[in-house]
Short mmCIF file of C-alpha atoms and ligand atoms in Angstrom, two decimals:
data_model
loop_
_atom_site.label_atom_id
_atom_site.label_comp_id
_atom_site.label_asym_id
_atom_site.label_seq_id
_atom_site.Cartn_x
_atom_site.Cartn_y
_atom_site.Cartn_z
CA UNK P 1 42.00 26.81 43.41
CA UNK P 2 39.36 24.70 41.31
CA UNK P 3 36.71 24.96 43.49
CA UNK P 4 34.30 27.91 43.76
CA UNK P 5 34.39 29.79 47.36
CA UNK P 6 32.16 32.18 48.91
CA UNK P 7 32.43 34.09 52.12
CA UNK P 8 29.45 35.23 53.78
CA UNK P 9 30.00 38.10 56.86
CA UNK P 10 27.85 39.66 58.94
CA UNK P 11 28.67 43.20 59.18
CA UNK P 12 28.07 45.28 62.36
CA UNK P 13 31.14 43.70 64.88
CA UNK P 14 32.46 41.60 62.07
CA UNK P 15 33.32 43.56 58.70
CA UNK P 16 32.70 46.95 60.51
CA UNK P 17 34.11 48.31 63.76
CA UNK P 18 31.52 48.09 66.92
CA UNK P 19 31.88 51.44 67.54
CA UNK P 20 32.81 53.66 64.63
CA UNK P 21 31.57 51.57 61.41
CA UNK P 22 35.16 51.28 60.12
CA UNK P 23 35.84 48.73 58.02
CA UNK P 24 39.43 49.59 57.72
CA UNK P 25 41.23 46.83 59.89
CA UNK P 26 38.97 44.86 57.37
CA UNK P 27 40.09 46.38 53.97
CA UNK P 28 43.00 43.76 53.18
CA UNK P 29 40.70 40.54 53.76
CA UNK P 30 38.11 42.74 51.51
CA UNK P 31 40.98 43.07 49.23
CA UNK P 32 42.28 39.87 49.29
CA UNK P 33 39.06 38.00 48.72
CA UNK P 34 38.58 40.04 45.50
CA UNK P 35 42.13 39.42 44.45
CA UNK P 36 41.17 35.62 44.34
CA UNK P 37 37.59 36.51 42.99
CA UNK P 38 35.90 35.21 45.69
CA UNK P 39 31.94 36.75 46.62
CA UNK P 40 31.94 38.55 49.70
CA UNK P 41 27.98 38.42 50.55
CA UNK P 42 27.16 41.15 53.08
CA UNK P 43 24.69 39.24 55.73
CA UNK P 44 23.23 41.74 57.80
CA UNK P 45 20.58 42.74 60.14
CA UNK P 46 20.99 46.09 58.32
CA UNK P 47 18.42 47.20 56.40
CA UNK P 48 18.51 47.25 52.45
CA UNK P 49 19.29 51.22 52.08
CA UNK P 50 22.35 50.69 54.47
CA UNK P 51 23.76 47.36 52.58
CA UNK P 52 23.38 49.92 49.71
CA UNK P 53 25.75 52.27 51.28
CA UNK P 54 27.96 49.88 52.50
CA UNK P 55 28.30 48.02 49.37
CA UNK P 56 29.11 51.07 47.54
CA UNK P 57 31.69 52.44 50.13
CA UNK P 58 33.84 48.56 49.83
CA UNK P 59 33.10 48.25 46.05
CA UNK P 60 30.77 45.23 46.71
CA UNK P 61 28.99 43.78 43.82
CA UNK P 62 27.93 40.39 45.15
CA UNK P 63 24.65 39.64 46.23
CA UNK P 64 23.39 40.54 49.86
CA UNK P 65 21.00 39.63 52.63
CA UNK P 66 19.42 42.35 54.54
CA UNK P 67 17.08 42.33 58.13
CA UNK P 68 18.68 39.13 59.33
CA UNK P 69 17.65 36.87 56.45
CA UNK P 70 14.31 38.89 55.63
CA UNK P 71 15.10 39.30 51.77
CA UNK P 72 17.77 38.20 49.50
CA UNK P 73 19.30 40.52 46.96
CA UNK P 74 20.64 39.66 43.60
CA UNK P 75 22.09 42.49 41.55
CA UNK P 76 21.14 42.88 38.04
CA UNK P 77 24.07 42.00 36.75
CA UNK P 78 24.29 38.79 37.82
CA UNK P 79 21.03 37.25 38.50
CA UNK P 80 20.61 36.36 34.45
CA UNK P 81 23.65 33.21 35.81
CA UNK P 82 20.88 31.94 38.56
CA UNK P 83 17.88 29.86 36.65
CA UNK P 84 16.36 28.89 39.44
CA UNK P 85 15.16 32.00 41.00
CA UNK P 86 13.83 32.86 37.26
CA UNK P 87 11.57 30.39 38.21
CA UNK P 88 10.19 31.53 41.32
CA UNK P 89 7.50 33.02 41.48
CA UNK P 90 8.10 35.05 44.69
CA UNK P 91 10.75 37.16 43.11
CA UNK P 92 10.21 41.08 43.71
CA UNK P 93 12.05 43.92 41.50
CA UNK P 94 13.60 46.99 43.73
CA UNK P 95 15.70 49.21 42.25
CA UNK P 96 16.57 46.97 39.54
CA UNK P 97 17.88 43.77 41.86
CA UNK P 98 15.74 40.90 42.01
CA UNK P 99 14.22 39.46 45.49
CA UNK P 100 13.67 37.16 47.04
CA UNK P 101 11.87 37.97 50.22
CA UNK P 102 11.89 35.17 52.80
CA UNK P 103 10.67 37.25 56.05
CA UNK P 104 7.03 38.79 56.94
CA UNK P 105 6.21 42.26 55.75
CA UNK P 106 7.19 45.33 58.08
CA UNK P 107 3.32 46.22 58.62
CA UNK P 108 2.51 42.83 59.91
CA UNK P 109 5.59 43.00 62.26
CA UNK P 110 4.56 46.27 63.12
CA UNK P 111 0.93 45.28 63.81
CA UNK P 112 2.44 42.26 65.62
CA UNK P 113 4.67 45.05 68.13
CA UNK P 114 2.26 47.23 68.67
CA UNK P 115 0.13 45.05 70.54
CA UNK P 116 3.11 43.35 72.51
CA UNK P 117 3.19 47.40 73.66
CA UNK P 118 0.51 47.03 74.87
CA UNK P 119 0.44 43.59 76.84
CA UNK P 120 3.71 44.77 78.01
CA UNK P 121 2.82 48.25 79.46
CA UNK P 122 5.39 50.15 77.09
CA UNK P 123 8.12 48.45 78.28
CA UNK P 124 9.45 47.86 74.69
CA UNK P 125 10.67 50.88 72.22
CA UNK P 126 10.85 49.86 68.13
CA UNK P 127 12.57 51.42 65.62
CA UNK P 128 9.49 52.38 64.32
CA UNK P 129 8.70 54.15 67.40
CA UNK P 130 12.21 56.07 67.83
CA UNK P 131 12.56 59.38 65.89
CA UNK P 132 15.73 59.64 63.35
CA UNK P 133 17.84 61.41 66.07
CA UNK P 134 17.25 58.71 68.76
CA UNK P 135 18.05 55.88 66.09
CA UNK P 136 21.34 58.13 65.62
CA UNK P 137 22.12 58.32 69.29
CA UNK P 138 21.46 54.34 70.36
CA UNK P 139 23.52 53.39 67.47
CA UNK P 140 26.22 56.11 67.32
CA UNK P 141 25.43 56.58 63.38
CA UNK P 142 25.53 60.26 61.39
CA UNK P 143 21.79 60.74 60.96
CA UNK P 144 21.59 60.37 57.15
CA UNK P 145 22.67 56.57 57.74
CA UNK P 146 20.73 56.26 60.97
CA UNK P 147 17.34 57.33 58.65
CA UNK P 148 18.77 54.41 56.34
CA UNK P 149 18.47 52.00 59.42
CA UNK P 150 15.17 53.34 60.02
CA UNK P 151 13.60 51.99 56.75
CA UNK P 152 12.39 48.29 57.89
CA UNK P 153 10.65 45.90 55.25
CA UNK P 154 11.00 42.32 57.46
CA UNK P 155 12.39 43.18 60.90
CA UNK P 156 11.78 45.51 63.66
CA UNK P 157 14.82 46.13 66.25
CA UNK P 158 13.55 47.18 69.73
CA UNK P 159 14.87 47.87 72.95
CA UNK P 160 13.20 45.56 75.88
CA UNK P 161 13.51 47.73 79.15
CA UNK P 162 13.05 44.94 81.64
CA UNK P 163 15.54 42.57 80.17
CA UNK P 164 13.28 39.41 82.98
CA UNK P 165 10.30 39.72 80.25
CA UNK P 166 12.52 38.54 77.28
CA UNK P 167 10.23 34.86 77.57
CA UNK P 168 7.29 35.98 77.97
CA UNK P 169 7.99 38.56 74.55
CA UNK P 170 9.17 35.45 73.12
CA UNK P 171 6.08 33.29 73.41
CA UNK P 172 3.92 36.73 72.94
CA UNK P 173 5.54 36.21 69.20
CA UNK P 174 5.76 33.31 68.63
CA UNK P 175 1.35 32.89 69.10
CA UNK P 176 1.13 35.62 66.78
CA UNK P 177 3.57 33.76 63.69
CA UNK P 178 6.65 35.36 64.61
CA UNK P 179 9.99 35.03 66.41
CA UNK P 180 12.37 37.46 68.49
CA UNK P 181 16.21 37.27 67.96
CA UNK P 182 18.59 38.82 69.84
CA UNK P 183 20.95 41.18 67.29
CA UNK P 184 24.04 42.82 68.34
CA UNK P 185 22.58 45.53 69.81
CA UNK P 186 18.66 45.11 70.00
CA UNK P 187 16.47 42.56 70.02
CA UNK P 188 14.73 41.62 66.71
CA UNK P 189 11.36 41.38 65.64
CA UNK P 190 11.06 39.02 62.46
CA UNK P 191 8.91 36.17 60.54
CA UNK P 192 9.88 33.17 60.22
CA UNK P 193 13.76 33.27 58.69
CA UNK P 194 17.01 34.21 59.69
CA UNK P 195 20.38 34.49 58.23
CA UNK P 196 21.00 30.72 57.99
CA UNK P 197 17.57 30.09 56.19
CA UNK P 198 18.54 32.85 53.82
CA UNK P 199 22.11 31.17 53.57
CA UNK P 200 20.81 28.08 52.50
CA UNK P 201 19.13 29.73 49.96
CA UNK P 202 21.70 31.62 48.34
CA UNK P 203 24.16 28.86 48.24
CA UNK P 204 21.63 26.31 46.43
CA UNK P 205 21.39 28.83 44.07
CA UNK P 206 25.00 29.10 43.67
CA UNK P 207 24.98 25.64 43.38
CA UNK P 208 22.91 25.60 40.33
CA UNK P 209 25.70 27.67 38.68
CA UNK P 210 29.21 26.13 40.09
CA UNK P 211 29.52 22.60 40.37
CA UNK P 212 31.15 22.80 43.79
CA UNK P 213 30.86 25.63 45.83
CA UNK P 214 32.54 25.99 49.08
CA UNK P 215 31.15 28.23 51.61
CA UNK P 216 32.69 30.36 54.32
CA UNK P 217 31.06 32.81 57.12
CA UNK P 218 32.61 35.39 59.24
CA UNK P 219 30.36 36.82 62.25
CA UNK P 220 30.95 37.85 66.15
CA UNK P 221 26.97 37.21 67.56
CA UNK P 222 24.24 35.03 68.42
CA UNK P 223 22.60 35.69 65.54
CA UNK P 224 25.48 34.84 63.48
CA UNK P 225 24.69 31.36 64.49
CA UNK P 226 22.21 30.10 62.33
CA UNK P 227 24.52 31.23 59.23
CA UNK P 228 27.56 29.58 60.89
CA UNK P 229 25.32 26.00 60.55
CA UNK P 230 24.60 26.06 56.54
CA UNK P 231 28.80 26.85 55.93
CA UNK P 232 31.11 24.66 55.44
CA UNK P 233 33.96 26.61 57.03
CA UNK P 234 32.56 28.58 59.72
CA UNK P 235 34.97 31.74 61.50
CA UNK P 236 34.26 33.37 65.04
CA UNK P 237 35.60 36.40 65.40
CA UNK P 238 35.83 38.12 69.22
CA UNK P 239 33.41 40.89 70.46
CA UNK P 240 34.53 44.01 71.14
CA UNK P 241 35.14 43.47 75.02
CA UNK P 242 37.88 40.81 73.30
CA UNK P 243 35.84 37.35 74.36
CA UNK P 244 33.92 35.36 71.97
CA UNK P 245 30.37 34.87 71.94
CA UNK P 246 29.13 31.24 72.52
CA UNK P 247 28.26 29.06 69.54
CA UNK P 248 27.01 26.02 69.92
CA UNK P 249 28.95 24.56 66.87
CA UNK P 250 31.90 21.82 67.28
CA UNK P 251 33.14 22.34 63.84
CA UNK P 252 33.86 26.25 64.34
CA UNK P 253 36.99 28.32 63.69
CA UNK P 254 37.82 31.12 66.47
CA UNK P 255 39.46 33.74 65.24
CA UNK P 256 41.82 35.24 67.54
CA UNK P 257 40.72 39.14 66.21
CA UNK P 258 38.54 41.35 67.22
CA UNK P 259 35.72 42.27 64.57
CA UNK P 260 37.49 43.74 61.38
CA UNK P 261 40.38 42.79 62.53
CA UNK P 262 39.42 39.06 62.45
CA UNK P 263 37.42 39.29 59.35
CA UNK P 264 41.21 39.81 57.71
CA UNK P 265 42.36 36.76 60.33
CA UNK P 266 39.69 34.54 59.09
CA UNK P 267 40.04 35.31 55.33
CA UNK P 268 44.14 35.17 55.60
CA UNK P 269 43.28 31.37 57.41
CA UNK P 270 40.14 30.33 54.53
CA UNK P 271 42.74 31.09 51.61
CA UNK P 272 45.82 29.14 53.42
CA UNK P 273 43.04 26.47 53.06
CA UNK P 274 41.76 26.69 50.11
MG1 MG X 301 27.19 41.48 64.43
#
């Protein structure tokens, strides 16, 4: 292998179990992809204390992307290898990683919500307005990681009651400077990125280190989609009620696994390539 790979995944229905947060049907592919030395970049609607977690729990040490492309992560130890990003002059320090934040702040977003609330009658629920132990129960998380989720910086997750509004809430954001994603579970709030703008990113910087990098991604959703365009080898992995979402992208790979399960599928068929 002379070329440089690296794999990006979405996590919640990809890397981790739907349901229970496992990632062990995807422990081997994690394996395997650090057998060849190969970055596995965590790309995530997850916010940056539960990448934290998560990273720890696989032994991750590659970079990450939190809140669906809101901010880009570079750990300490290895963003002295990208130049570039020395140079810009948006880069933030937390916790001793460097980054680079791409999204709009969480008290803009919130500012933003609050008055969709109102035009809407209450008809939406943020994160912001759910206590620890609702966050728990809508996502089936222990409540220590369910406080994790509840620490926005770039991206509010909400609930839209009266799924027939879902344009209107669109255009509501979009006249105030921001945009509403569906996730896997809830809709998103955000600025103006998502996980293929911060995809782009990452790999020109990676570019400015290794000659030629190739670049996978692993996901299951919609919002999986924008990463899927900026990779060169792009894997589909099936939702949890064993179909696969719909991409509009000729040049993808369907995996025939559900979540972790075809995270290992898709990096067993990216190394018999590469
Ligand atoms: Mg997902």
């Amino acid at each position: 292998m002379n070329k440089k790979f690296v794999v990006f995944t979405d996590l919640d229905g990809t890397l981790l179990d739907y349901y229970t947060y496992s990632y062990e049907a995807s422990r081997e592919g994690i394996e395997l992809l650090k057998s060849h030395d190969i970055p596995l970049i965590f790309c995530t609607s997850k916010s940056y204390a539960e990448v934290i977690y998560f990273r720890e729990k696989t032994g991750n040490n590659s970079p990450f992307i939190v809140e669906n492309g809101g901010a880009i992560y570079l750990p300490p130890e290895q963003f002295e290898q990208f130049n570039r990003l020395k140079q810009l002059e948006r880069l933030e320090h937390v916790d001793g990683y460097s980054a680079l934040e791409l999204g709009a702040s969480y008290d803009r977003i919130r500012q933003v919500f609050k008055e969709m609330k109102r035009e809407f009658k209450d008809m939406l629920t943020g994160f912001g307005d759910m206590t620890v132990e609702e966050v728990s129960r809508y996502l089936n998380l222990e409540p220590s990681l369910a406080a994790m989720a509840k620490v926005r910086r770039h991206d509010e997750p909400f609930i839209l009651k009266d799924p027939s509004l879902l344009e209107r809430v669109k255009q509501f954001s979009q006249q105030n400077g921001l945009k509403v994603y569906p996730g896997t579970r809830f809709y998103h709030l955000m600025g103006n990125t998502d996980k293929g703008v911060a995809v782009k990113e990452l790999v020109s910087l990676y570019r400015t280190v290794y000659a030629e990098i190739i670049a996978a991604a692993v996901g299951e959703g919609k919002n999986d989609e924008p990463m899927f365009r900026q990779v060169d080898m792009p894997y589909l992995v099936k939702k949890p009620d064993n179909t696969f979402t719909d991409v509009a992208l000729d040049r993808i790979v369907k995996i025939d696994g559900i979540g972790p399960y075809g995270f290992t599928l898709a990096v067993k068929a990216l190394l018999a390539e590469a």
